[in-house]
Coordinates of C-alpha atoms and ligand atoms in Angstrom, one line a residue:
X29 CA 2.3 -59.4 116.4
X30 CA 2.6 -55.7 116.4
X31 CA 2.9 -54.0 119.8
X32 CA 0.5 -51.2 120.8
X33 CA 1.0 -48.8 123.7
X34 CA -0.8 -45.7 124.9
X35 CA -0.3 -43.5 127.9
X36 CA -2.5 -40.7 129.2
X37 CA -2.1 -38.3 132.1
X38 CA -3.9 -35.4 133.6
X39 CA -1.1 -33.1 132.4
X40 CA 2.2 -34.8 133.2
X41 CA 4.7 -35.5 130.4
X42 CA 4.4 -39.1 129.3
X43 CA 6.9 -39.0 126.4
X44 CA 9.6 -41.1 128.3
X45 CA 7.0 -43.6 129.6
X46 CA 5.5 -44.3 126.2
X47 CA 8.9 -44.6 124.5
X48 CA 10.2 -47.1 127.0
X49 CA 6.9 -49.0 127.1
X50 CA 7.1 -49.4 123.3
X51 CA 10.7 -50.5 123.5
X52 CA 9.6 -53.3 125.8
X53 CA 7.2 -54.6 123.1
X54 CA 9.8 -54.6 120.3
X55 CA 9.8 -58.4 120.4
X56 CA 6.3 -58.3 119.0
X57 CA 7.5 -56.9 115.6
X58 CA 10.3 -54.7 114.4
X59 CA 9.6 -53.7 110.8
X60 CA 9.0 -50.1 111.8
X61 CA 7.7 -48.0 114.7
X62 CA 5.8 -44.8 115.3
X63 CA 4.0 -42.6 117.8
X64 CA 1.0 -40.3 117.7
X65 CA 0.8 -37.6 120.4
X66 CA -0.7 -34.3 121.4
X67 CA 1.5 -31.3 120.7
X68 CA 0.8 -28.1 122.7
X69 CA 1.1 -24.9 120.7
X70 CA 0.1 -21.2 121.1
X71 CA -3.3 -21.9 119.4
X72 CA -4.0 -25.0 121.6
X73 CA -3.0 -28.5 121.0
X74 CA -2.8 -30.5 117.8
X75 CA -2.0 -34.0 116.7
X76 CA 1.5 -34.9 115.6
X77 CA 3.2 -38.1 114.7
X78 CA 6.7 -39.6 114.4
X79 CA 7.3 -42.7 112.2
X80 CA 10.5 -44.5 111.6
X81 CA 11.8 -47.5 109.7
X82 CA 14.8 -47.7 112.1
X83 CA 15.2 -50.3 114.9
X84 CA 13.3 -49.2 118.0
X85 CA 16.4 -49.9 120.2
X86 CA 18.3 -47.1 118.4
X87 CA 15.5 -44.6 118.8
X88 CA 17.1 -41.2 118.3
X89 CA 14.3 -38.8 117.9
X90 CA 12.8 -38.6 121.3
X91 CA 9.2 -37.7 121.6
X92 CA 8.6 -34.1 122.7
X93 CA 6.9 -33.5 126.0
X94 CA 3.2 -34.6 125.7
X95 CA 0.4 -35.5 128.2
X96 CA -1.0 -38.2 125.9
X97 CA 0.6 -40.5 123.3
X98 CA 0.0 -43.8 121.5
X99 CA 2.8 -46.0 120.0
X100 CA 3.1 -48.9 117.7
X101 CA 5.8 -51.4 116.6
X102 CA 4.9 -53.1 113.4
X103 CA 5.1 -56.7 112.0
X104 CA 3.8 -56.1 108.5
X105 CA 1.0 -58.3 107.4
X106 CA -0.5 -56.2 104.6
X107 CA 1.5 -53.6 102.7
X108 CA 5.2 -53.3 102.3
X109 CA 7.6 -52.2 105.0
X110 CA 7.7 -48.6 103.9
X111 CA 7.3 -45.4 105.8
X112 CA 3.8 -44.8 104.5
X113 CA 2.6 -48.1 106.0
X114 CA 4.1 -47.4 109.4
X115 CA 1.6 -46.8 112.2
X116 CA 0.0 -44.5 113.4
X117 CA -2.2 -43.7 110.4
X118 CA -3.6 -40.2 110.5
X119 CA -7.1 -39.5 109.3
X120 CA -7.5 -37.5 106.0
X121 CA -8.9 -34.5 108.0
X122 CA -6.2 -34.8 110.7
X123 CA -8.8 -35.2 113.6
X124 CA -7.5 -38.6 114.8
X125 CA -4.5 -40.9 114.5
X126 CA -4.8 -44.7 114.8
X127 CA -2.7 -47.8 115.6
X128 CA -3.9 -51.3 114.7
X129 CA -2.9 -54.9 115.7
X130 CA -4.3 -57.7 113.5
X131 CA -5.5 -58.3 110.0
X132 CA -8.6 -56.8 108.4
X133 CA -9.2 -59.9 106.4
X134 CA -11.9 -58.2 104.2
X135 CA -10.0 -55.0 103.6
X136 CA -10.4 -55.1 99.9
X137 CA -14.2 -55.4 100.1
X138 CA -14.2 -52.7 102.8
X139 CA -12.3 -50.4 100.4
X140 CA -14.6 -51.2 97.5
X141 CA -17.8 -50.5 99.6
X142 CA -16.3 -47.2 100.7
X143 CA -15.2 -46.2 97.2
X144 CA -11.6 -46.2 98.2
X145 CA -8.8 -47.4 95.9
X146 CA -6.9 -49.9 98.2
X147 CA -3.9 -49.9 95.8
X148 CA -3.5 -46.2 96.3
X149 CA -3.3 -47.0 100.0
X150 CA -0.3 -49.2 99.3
X151 CA -2.4 -52.4 100.0
X152 CA -2.3 -51.6 103.7
X153 CA -5.4 -52.9 105.6
X154 CA -4.8 -50.3 108.3
X155 CA -4.9 -47.4 105.8
X156 CA -8.3 -48.7 104.6
X157 CA -9.5 -49.0 108.2
X158 CA -8.5 -45.4 108.9
X159 CA -10.3 -44.1 105.8
X160 CA -13.4 -46.0 106.6
X161 CA -13.4 -44.9 110.2
X162 CA -13.0 -41.3 109.1
X163 CA -16.1 -41.7 106.8
X164 CA -18.2 -43.3 109.6
X165 CA -17.2 -40.5 112.0
X166 CA -18.5 -37.9 109.6
X167 CA -21.7 -39.9 109.0
X168 CA -22.5 -40.7 112.6
X169 CA -21.0 -37.7 114.4
X170 CA -20.2 -39.9 117.4
X171 CA -16.9 -41.6 118.1
X172 CA -18.1 -44.7 119.9
X173 CA -20.9 -45.3 117.4
X174 CA -18.5 -44.9 114.5
X175 CA -16.1 -47.3 116.1
X176 CA -18.8 -49.9 116.9
X177 CA -20.1 -49.6 113.3
X178 CA -16.6 -50.1 111.9
X179 CA -16.1 -53.1 114.0
X180 CA -19.3 -54.6 112.7
X181 CA -17.9 -54.3 109.2
X182 CA -14.5 -55.8 109.6
X183 CA -13.4 -59.5 109.7
X184 CA -10.4 -61.0 111.5
X185 CA -8.8 -60.6 114.9
X186 CA -8.2 -56.9 115.4
X187 CA -7.4 -54.4 118.1
X188 CA -7.6 -50.7 117.4
X189 CA -6.5 -47.7 119.4
X190 CA -7.4 -44.2 118.3
X191 CA -6.1 -40.9 119.6
X192 CA -8.3 -37.8 118.9
X193 CA -7.3 -34.2 118.7
X194 CA -8.8 -33.4 122.1
X195 CA -6.7 -36.1 123.8
X196 CA -9.3 -38.8 124.1
X197 CA -8.1 -42.3 123.4
X198 CA -10.5 -45.0 122.3
X199 CA -9.5 -48.6 122.3
X200 CA -11.3 -51.6 121.0
X201 CA -10.3 -55.3 121.1
X202 CA -11.6 -58.2 119.1
X203 CA -9.2 -61.1 119.2
X204 CA -5.9 -59.3 119.5
X205 CA -4.9 -58.5 123.1
X206 CA -5.3 -55.1 124.9
X207 CA -4.4 -54.7 128.6
X208 CA -5.1 -51.5 130.7
X209 CA -2.9 -50.4 133.6
X210 CA -2.9 -47.4 136.0
X211 CA -0.6 -45.7 138.5
X212 CA -1.2 -42.4 140.3
X213 CA -1.7 -39.8 137.6
X214 CA -1.4 -42.1 134.6
X215 CA -3.4 -44.6 132.6
X216 CA -1.7 -47.1 130.3
X217 CA -2.8 -49.4 127.4
X218 CA -0.7 -52.0 125.8
X219 CA -0.6 -55.3 124.0
X220 CA 0.7 -57.0 127.1
X221 CA 1.5 -56.1 130.7
X222 CA 5.3 -56.2 130.1
X223 CA 5.0 -52.8 128.5
X224 CA 4.0 -50.9 131.6
X225 CA 4.6 -53.6 134.3
X226 CA 7.3 -51.5 135.9
X227 CA 5.1 -48.5 136.7
X228 CA 1.5 -49.8 136.9
X229 CA 0.0 -50.7 140.2
X230 CA -3.1 -52.3 138.8
X231 CA -4.2 -53.8 135.5
X232 CA -7.0 -55.5 133.8
X233 CA -7.4 -57.2 130.4
X234 CA -10.1 -56.1 128.1
X235 CA -12.6 -58.6 126.8
X236 CA -13.5 -59.0 123.2
X237 CA -15.9 -56.3 121.8
X238 CA -15.5 -53.9 124.7
X239 CA -14.6 -50.3 124.1
X240 CA -12.5 -48.2 126.4
X241 CA -12.3 -44.4 126.5
X242 CA -9.4 -42.7 128.3
X243 CA -9.3 -38.9 128.8
X244 CA -6.7 -37.6 131.2
X245 CA -6.8 -40.0 134.1
X246 CA -10.5 -41.0 133.6
X247 CA -11.2 -44.5 132.3
X248 CA -14.6 -45.5 131.0
X249 CA -15.2 -49.1 129.9
X250 CA -18.2 -50.0 127.7
X251 CA -19.8 -53.3 126.6
X252 CA -20.8 -53.9 123.0
X253 CA -24.2 -52.3 123.6
X254 CA -22.7 -49.1 125.1
X255 CA -23.4 -49.9 128.7
X256 CA -20.8 -48.7 131.3
X257 CA -18.9 -51.5 133.0
X258 CA -16.8 -51.5 136.2
X259 CA -13.2 -52.6 135.3
X260 CA -11.9 -55.6 137.2
X261 CA -8.5 -54.0 138.3
X262 CA -6.1 -56.6 139.6
X263 CA -2.6 -56.4 141.1
X264 CA -0.4 -58.4 138.7
X265 CA 2.1 -60.9 140.2
X266 CA 5.3 -58.8 139.9
X267 CA 7.5 -62.0 139.9
X268 CA 6.2 -62.7 136.4
X269 CA 7.0 -59.3 135.0
X270 CA 10.0 -57.8 136.8
X271 CA 13.0 -59.7 135.4
X272 CA 15.3 -57.5 133.4
X273 CA 17.6 -58.6 130.6
X274 CA 21.3 -58.8 130.7
X275 CA 22.4 -55.1 130.2
X276 CA 24.2 -54.7 126.9
X277 CA 24.1 -58.4 126.1
X278 CA 21.8 -60.5 124.1
X279 CA 18.5 -61.5 125.6
X280 CA 18.9 -65.0 124.1
X281 CA 22.1 -65.7 126.0
X282 CA 20.8 -64.4 129.2
X283 CA 17.6 -66.4 128.8
X284 CA 19.6 -69.6 128.1
X285 CA 21.9 -69.1 131.0
X286 CA 19.2 -68.8 133.7
X287 CA 17.6 -72.2 133.0
X288 CA 19.3 -73.8 136.0
X289 CA 17.0 -71.5 138.0
X290 CA 13.9 -71.2 135.9
X291 CA 13.2 -74.9 135.2
X292 CA 12.9 -75.9 138.9
X293 CA 10.4 -73.2 139.5
X294 CA 7.8 -75.6 138.1
X295 CA 8.0 -77.3 141.5
X296 CA 6.4 -74.2 143.0
X297 CA 3.1 -74.6 141.0
X298 CA 0.1 -74.3 143.3
X299 CA -0.6 -78.0 144.3
X300 CA -4.3 -77.3 144.7
X301 CA -4.6 -75.9 141.2
X302 CA -2.7 -78.9 139.9
X303 CA -4.9 -81.4 141.9
X304 CA -8.1 -79.7 140.5
X305 CA -6.7 -80.2 137.0
X306 CA -5.5 -83.8 137.6
X307 CA -9.0 -84.7 138.9
X308 CA -10.1 -84.5 135.2
X309 CA -7.5 -87.1 134.1
X310 CA -8.9 -90.6 134.3
X311 CA -7.7 -93.7 132.6
X312 CA -10.4 -93.2 129.9
X313 CA -9.7 -89.5 129.4
X314 CA -8.0 -88.4 126.2
X315 CA -5.6 -85.4 126.7
X316 CA -4.8 -83.4 123.5
X317 CA -1.8 -81.2 124.0
X318 CA -1.6 -78.5 121.4
X319 CA 0.5 -75.5 120.3
X320 CA 2.1 -74.0 117.3
X321 CA 5.8 -73.7 116.3
X322 CA 8.2 -74.4 119.2
X323 CA 5.2 -74.7 121.5
X324 CA 3.9 -77.7 119.4
X325 CA 7.3 -79.4 119.8
X326 CA 7.1 -78.7 123.5
X327 CA 3.6 -80.3 123.4
X328 CA 5.2 -83.4 121.9
X329 CA 7.6 -83.6 124.8
X330 CA 4.8 -83.1 127.3
X331 CA 2.8 -85.9 125.7
X332 CA 5.9 -88.2 125.9
X333 CA 6.1 -87.4 129.6
X334 CA 2.4 -88.0 130.2
X335 CA 2.4 -91.3 128.3
X336 CA 5.7 -92.7 129.5
X337 CA 5.6 -91.7 133.1
X338 CA 1.9 -91.6 133.9
X339 CA 0.2 -93.9 131.3
X340 CA -2.1 -91.0 130.3
X341 CA -3.7 -91.2 126.8
X342 CA -2.0 -88.0 125.6
X343 CA -1.8 -87.0 121.9
X344 CA 0.0 -84.1 120.5
X345 CA -1.8 -82.2 117.7
X346 CA -0.6 -78.9 116.1
X347 CA -3.1 -76.1 116.9
X348 CA -3.6 -75.4 113.2
X349 CA -4.6 -79.0 112.5
X350 CA -6.8 -79.4 115.6
X351 CA -9.7 -80.5 113.3
X352 CA -8.2 -84.0 113.2
X353 CA -9.1 -84.3 116.9
X354 CA -12.8 -83.9 116.3
X355 CA -13.5 -87.6 115.7
X356 CA -11.1 -88.6 118.6
X357 CA -12.5 -86.7 121.5
X358 CA -15.6 -86.9 123.6
X359 CA -17.1 -84.3 126.0
X360 CA -15.0 -84.3 129.2
X361 CA -11.8 -85.0 127.4
X362 CA -9.1 -82.4 128.0
X363 CA -7.2 -79.9 125.8
X364 CA -3.9 -78.6 127.2
X365 CA -2.9 -75.5 125.1
X366 CA 0.7 -74.4 125.2
X367 CA 1.7 -70.8 124.3
X368 CA 4.3 -68.5 125.7
X369 CA 2.3 -65.3 124.9
X370 CA -1.1 -66.9 125.5
X371 CA -2.2 -65.0 122.4
X372 CA -1.2 -67.3 119.6
X373 CA -4.0 -67.1 117.1
X374 CA -3.9 -70.7 115.9
X375 CA -4.0 -71.9 119.5
X376 CA -6.9 -69.6 120.4
X377 CA -8.8 -71.1 117.5
X378 CA -7.9 -74.6 118.8
X379 CA -9.3 -73.7 122.2
X380 CA -12.5 -72.4 120.7
X381 CA -12.9 -75.7 118.7
X382 CA -12.2 -77.8 121.8
X383 CA -14.8 -75.8 123.8
X384 CA -17.4 -76.5 121.0
X385 CA -16.6 -80.2 121.4
X386 CA -17.3 -80.1 125.1
X387 CA -13.7 -80.5 126.2
X388 CA -12.2 -79.2 129.4
X389 CA -9.5 -76.6 128.6
X390 CA -6.3 -75.9 130.4
X391 CA -3.5 -73.7 129.3
X392 CA 0.2 -73.2 130.0
X393 CA 1.3 -69.6 129.3
X394 CA 3.9 -67.2 130.4
X395 CA 2.1 -63.9 130.2
X396 CA -0.2 -62.8 132.9
X397 CA -3.6 -61.4 131.8
X398 CA -3.3 -63.0 128.4
X399 CA -6.4 -64.1 126.4
X400 CA -5.8 -67.8 127.0
X401 CA -5.7 -67.3 130.8
X402 CA -9.2 -65.9 130.6
X403 CA -10.6 -68.6 128.3
X404 CA -9.2 -71.7 130.0
X405 CA -10.8 -73.6 133.0
X406 CA -7.3 -74.3 134.4
X407 CA -4.4 -71.9 134.0
X408 CA -0.7 -72.7 134.6
X409 CA 2.3 -70.5 134.2
X410 CA 5.8 -71.1 132.8
X411 CA 7.1 -69.2 135.8
X412 CA 10.3 -68.3 133.9
X413 CA 9.9 -64.5 133.8
X414 CA 9.5 -62.4 130.6
X415 CA 11.2 -63.9 127.5
X416 CA 12.2 -61.2 125.1
X417 CA 14.3 -63.0 122.5
X418 CA 12.0 -64.1 119.7
X419 CA 13.3 -67.7 120.1
X420 CA 11.7 -69.7 122.9
X421 CA 14.5 -71.0 125.1
X422 CA 13.7 -70.8 128.9
X423 CA 10.0 -70.9 128.0
X424 CA 10.5 -74.2 126.1
X425 CA 12.3 -75.9 129.0
X426 CA 9.7 -74.6 131.4
X427 CA 6.9 -75.9 129.2
X428 CA 8.5 -79.4 129.1
X429 CA 9.2 -79.3 132.8
X430 CA 5.5 -78.6 133.4
X431 CA 4.8 -81.9 131.5
X432 CA 7.1 -83.6 133.9
X433 CA 5.4 -82.0 136.9
X434 CA 2.0 -83.0 135.6
X435 CA 3.0 -86.6 134.9
X436 CA 4.7 -87.0 138.3
X437 CA 1.9 -85.4 140.2
X438 CA -0.6 -87.7 138.6
X439 CA 1.5 -90.6 140.0
X440 CA 1.7 -88.9 143.4
X441 CA 5.5 -88.3 143.1
X442 CA 7.1 -85.1 144.2
X443 CA 9.5 -83.5 141.7
X444 CA 11.6 -81.3 144.1
X445 CA 14.5 -83.8 144.4
X446 CA 14.8 -84.2 140.6
X447 CA 14.5 -80.5 140.1
X448 CA 17.3 -79.9 142.6
X449 CA 19.5 -82.4 140.9
X450 CA 18.8 -80.8 137.5
X451 CA 19.4 -77.4 138.8
X452 CA 22.8 -78.4 140.3
X453 CA 23.8 -80.1 137.0
X454 CA 22.7 -77.2 134.9
X455 CA 24.6 -74.8 137.1
X456 CA 27.7 -76.8 136.3
X457 CA 26.8 -77.2 132.6
X458 CA 25.9 -73.6 131.8
X459 CA 29.4 -72.4 132.3
X460 CA 32.4 -71.0 130.4
X461 CA 33.9 -74.3 129.4
X462 CA 30.6 -75.5 127.8
X463 CA 30.1 -72.2 126.1
X464 CA 33.7 -72.2 124.8
X465 CA 33.4 -75.7 123.4
X466 CA 30.1 -74.7 121.6
X467 CA 31.7 -71.5 120.3
X468 CA 34.5 -73.5 118.7
X469 CA 32.0 -76.0 117.2
X470 CA 29.9 -73.2 115.8
X471 CA 33.0 -71.6 114.2
X472 CA 33.6 -74.9 112.3
X473 CA 30.0 -74.9 111.1
X474 CA 29.5 -71.3 110.3
X475 CA 29.9 -71.8 106.5
X476 CA 27.8 -75.0 106.4
X477 CA 24.7 -75.0 104.1
X478 CA 22.8 -77.8 105.7
X479 CA 22.9 -79.5 109.1
X480 CA 20.8 -82.5 110.0
X481 CA 19.8 -83.6 113.5
X482 CA 18.9 -87.2 114.3
X483 CA 17.1 -88.3 117.5
X484 CA 14.7 -91.0 118.6
X485 CA 11.7 -91.0 120.9
X486 CA 12.0 -88.0 123.3
X487 CA 15.1 -86.9 121.6
X488 CA 13.3 -86.7 118.2
X489 CA 11.3 -84.0 119.9
X490 CA 14.6 -82.4 121.2
X491 CA 15.9 -82.6 117.6
X492 CA 12.8 -80.9 116.2
X493 CA 13.2 -78.0 118.8
X494 CA 16.9 -77.8 118.1
X495 CA 16.6 -77.6 114.3
X496 CA 13.9 -74.9 114.7
X497 CA 16.1 -72.9 117.0
X498 CA 19.1 -73.1 114.6
X499 CA 17.0 -72.1 111.6
X500 CA 15.4 -69.2 113.4
X501 CA 18.5 -67.7 114.9
X502 CA 21.1 -68.4 112.2
X503 CA 19.2 -69.0 109.0
X504 CA 21.3 -72.2 108.5
X505 CA 19.2 -74.9 107.0
X506 CA 18.9 -77.3 109.9
X507 CA 16.5 -80.3 109.7
X508 CA 15.5 -82.8 112.3
X509 CA 14.7 -86.4 111.4
X510 CA 13.5 -89.3 113.5
X511 CA 16.5 -91.7 113.6
X512 CA 14.1 -94.4 112.4
X513 CA 13.6 -92.6 109.1
X514 CA 17.2 -92.6 108.2
X515 CA 17.3 -95.7 106.0
X516 CA 13.9 -94.9 104.6
X517 CA 15.2 -92.0 102.5
X518 CA 16.9 -89.4 104.6
X519 CA 20.3 -91.0 104.2
X520 CA 20.4 -90.0 100.6
X521 CA 21.1 -86.4 101.8
X522 CA 24.4 -87.4 103.3
X523 CA 27.5 -86.3 101.4
X524 CA 31.2 -86.0 102.3
X525 CA 31.5 -83.7 105.3
X526 CA 27.7 -83.1 105.8
X527 CA 27.4 -82.2 109.4
X528 CA 25.0 -84.5 111.3
X529 CA 24.2 -84.1 115.0
X530 CA 23.2 -87.3 116.6
X531 CA 21.5 -87.6 120.0
X532 CA 23.1 -90.6 121.8
X533 CA 21.7 -90.5 125.3
X534 CA 23.2 -93.0 127.8
X535 CA 25.4 -94.6 125.1
X536 CA 22.3 -95.9 123.3
X537 CA 23.6 -98.6 121.0
X538 CA 21.0 -98.1 118.3
X539 CA 21.8 -94.4 118.1
X540 CA 25.5 -95.3 118.0
X541 CA 24.7 -97.5 115.0
X542 CA 22.9 -94.6 113.4
X543 CA 26.0 -92.5 113.9
X544 CA 28.1 -95.2 112.3
X545 CA 25.8 -95.4 109.3
X546 CA 26.0 -91.7 108.5
X547 CA 29.7 -91.7 109.2
X548 CA 30.2 -94.6 106.7
X549 CA 28.7 -92.3 104.0
X550 CA 31.2 -89.5 104.8
X551 CA 29.1 -87.4 107.3
X552 CA 30.8 -85.4 109.9
X553 CA 29.2 -86.8 113.0
X554 CA 28.7 -84.5 116.0
X555 CA 27.6 -86.7 118.9
X556 CA 25.3 -85.1 121.5
X557 CA 26.1 -87.6 124.2
X558 CA 27.1 -88.1 127.8
X559 CA 30.5 -89.5 126.7
X560 CA 32.8 -89.2 123.8
X561 CA 33.0 -92.1 121.3
X562 CA 35.4 -92.9 118.5
X563 CA 32.4 -92.7 116.1
X564 CA 32.1 -89.0 116.7
X565 CA 34.1 -86.4 114.8
X566 CA 33.1 -83.9 117.5
X567 CA 31.5 -84.4 120.8
X568 CA 28.9 -82.0 122.4
X569 CA 28.3 -83.2 126.0
X570 CA 24.6 -83.4 127.1
X571 CA 23.8 -81.9 130.5
X572 CA 24.1 -84.6 133.2
X573 CA 20.7 -85.9 134.5
X574 CA 21.7 -88.6 136.9
X575 CA 20.5 -91.2 134.3
X576 CA 17.0 -89.9 134.5
X577 CA 15.7 -90.0 130.9
X578 CA 12.8 -87.7 131.6
X579 CA 15.1 -84.9 132.8
X580 CA 17.0 -85.4 129.6
X581 CA 13.7 -84.7 127.7
X582 CA 13.8 -81.3 129.3
X583 CA 17.5 -80.5 129.3
X584 CA 18.8 -82.0 126.0
X585 CA 17.7 -79.0 124.0
X586 CA 20.0 -76.7 125.9
X587 CA 23.3 -77.5 123.9
X588 CA 21.6 -76.7 120.6
X589 CA 20.1 -73.5 122.1
X590 CA 23.7 -72.4 122.7
X591 CA 24.8 -73.6 119.3
X592 CA 21.9 -71.6 117.6
X593 CA 23.0 -68.6 119.6
X594 CA 26.7 -68.9 118.6
X595 CA 25.9 -69.7 114.9
X596 CA 23.8 -66.5 114.8
X597 CA 26.4 -64.3 116.4
X598 CA 29.3 -65.7 114.3
X599 CA 27.2 -65.2 111.1
X600 CA 26.8 -61.5 112.1
X601 CA 23.1 -61.8 113.0
X602 CA 21.2 -60.6 116.0
X603 CA 19.7 -63.7 117.5
X604 CA 17.1 -61.7 119.5
X605 CA 15.5 -60.4 116.3
X606 CA 15.5 -62.9 113.4
X607 CA 14.3 -61.6 110.1
X608 CA 10.6 -61.8 109.3
X609 CA 9.7 -63.2 112.7
X610 CA 7.9 -61.8 115.8
X611 CA 7.5 -63.5 119.1
X612 CA 3.7 -63.4 119.6
X613 CA 1.9 -64.7 116.5
X614 CA -1.5 -63.2 116.9
X615 CA -2.6 -63.6 113.3
X616 CA -3.4 -66.8 111.4
Ligands
LIG707 N1 -2.1 -55.5 109.4 C1 -1.4 -54.4 110.0 C2 -0.2 -54.0 109.2 O1 0.3 -54.7 108.4 C3 -1.1 -54.7 111.4 C4 -0.1 -55.9 111.5 C5 -0.1 -56.6 112.8 O2 -0.8 -56.4 113.8 O3 0.6 -57.7 112.9 O4 0.4 -53.0 109.3

């Protein structure tokens, strides 16, 4: 949450670079945005800032020419969404300006110790941080010492970037991500490599407790004791960062429509890396698959694949409940962590717990140089390109497809043929007639208050993902239930005309009975099925999978992705930026 950028040059104008880098991070939070920069004047340079509550995409006031600037897009944790709480926060004496990603969990105590009235600072943890840093600077007279001291005082996962009046930028990370990049004449800092991926030749990710100093083009990296380090510059795989969104359109629609091409990319996963991971999976090994939000639901689908196809003892546990695994696992068991950003705070905590229990850790992420990729023993990628819409669509199908790849590889079965088939079928499915049908269905549901989705087995997982997508994008109350729960209580919710989506793969007779039961109570039944049936009031075709149930476990979420998109647009909402959400949940 919150996106941070910084750009420094030896004299060139960085205003355009830093503005467009920040726009690329808008998905991390969009409550407000701001910049701090050096402004050249007759009497030398001074610090200036620009802070706005407007959407970043409509940025009107361009930054003036400046050789060094920092920027921030906010997802408020502490303090209301008001201009005063926008970042950057300027020091009381005007000598520095600061941006922050994270939560200072003990900010009230910090304020008390420093004799600051936190309520006067509008309950903003960042404002307290700024005041305390200013005091420490005056006390110690040294920037890095003051920053190091401050960091010893604060609790939580935090990353801080400070721009000083002489143009030096200091950055510190502890939990929240911070990545450094460079190109001839420029140095960049950002919360992820997407921000500067188009310009930077080389990058590296900072480790926790390191401090970086950038002045002009000069980069100095220090460890927590102040010793100089040599940065590990790497060339980042451009294929993971170079996809651009549909110009003028919604990212969500573009990201749904490319899945015919992104899902099969799992077949290109390095077979040696896969084999090394699979060597840990024995008949006695317990594999815990974890994640939060949509990634947890993907973890469910992955476990279904591992159990059903490969007979692996796989159990899904939400990252924020990982404690329940403690009594189940033994050293040598495996944790597979799922996270698009690779920065999800709950999942990072789960990895730390798994490590302390002696587990082998693998991760499946989408973002190069993310924290999880540096913590895990085995790193795998979604391979689906940057996902900008806050909702997980092509990432979700890529994650489930990885489960399919893993299960099949464990059995020694290649997936290329199945992926080719799915790709062909999805090319056919993701077309105008499907979109038109879903557009019409959405129009008939646009005023609905509740919508229920019933599924069994792998389609219960699909129902959970679908309900989450509809809630996130359209704010319509959509709830998934396991079909088996229906008669144990859920059926009481059904009234005349209540819309109920029912997954009926392959004409499953039990699911047809479920459809009949809700229909008998007056529900409007929308069948998610291969073929129409007289029990359905509406029929939403599932993508064809040549009868392969496991491909359905990947593709059956696609119709409701489109439905979520259409419901959002028809309700006048921007599905790329749902209220109160941000894509990368880096705080607990
Ligand atoms: N806690 C800070 C604020 O509310 C930063 C938020 C974040 O990084 O998500 O402004």
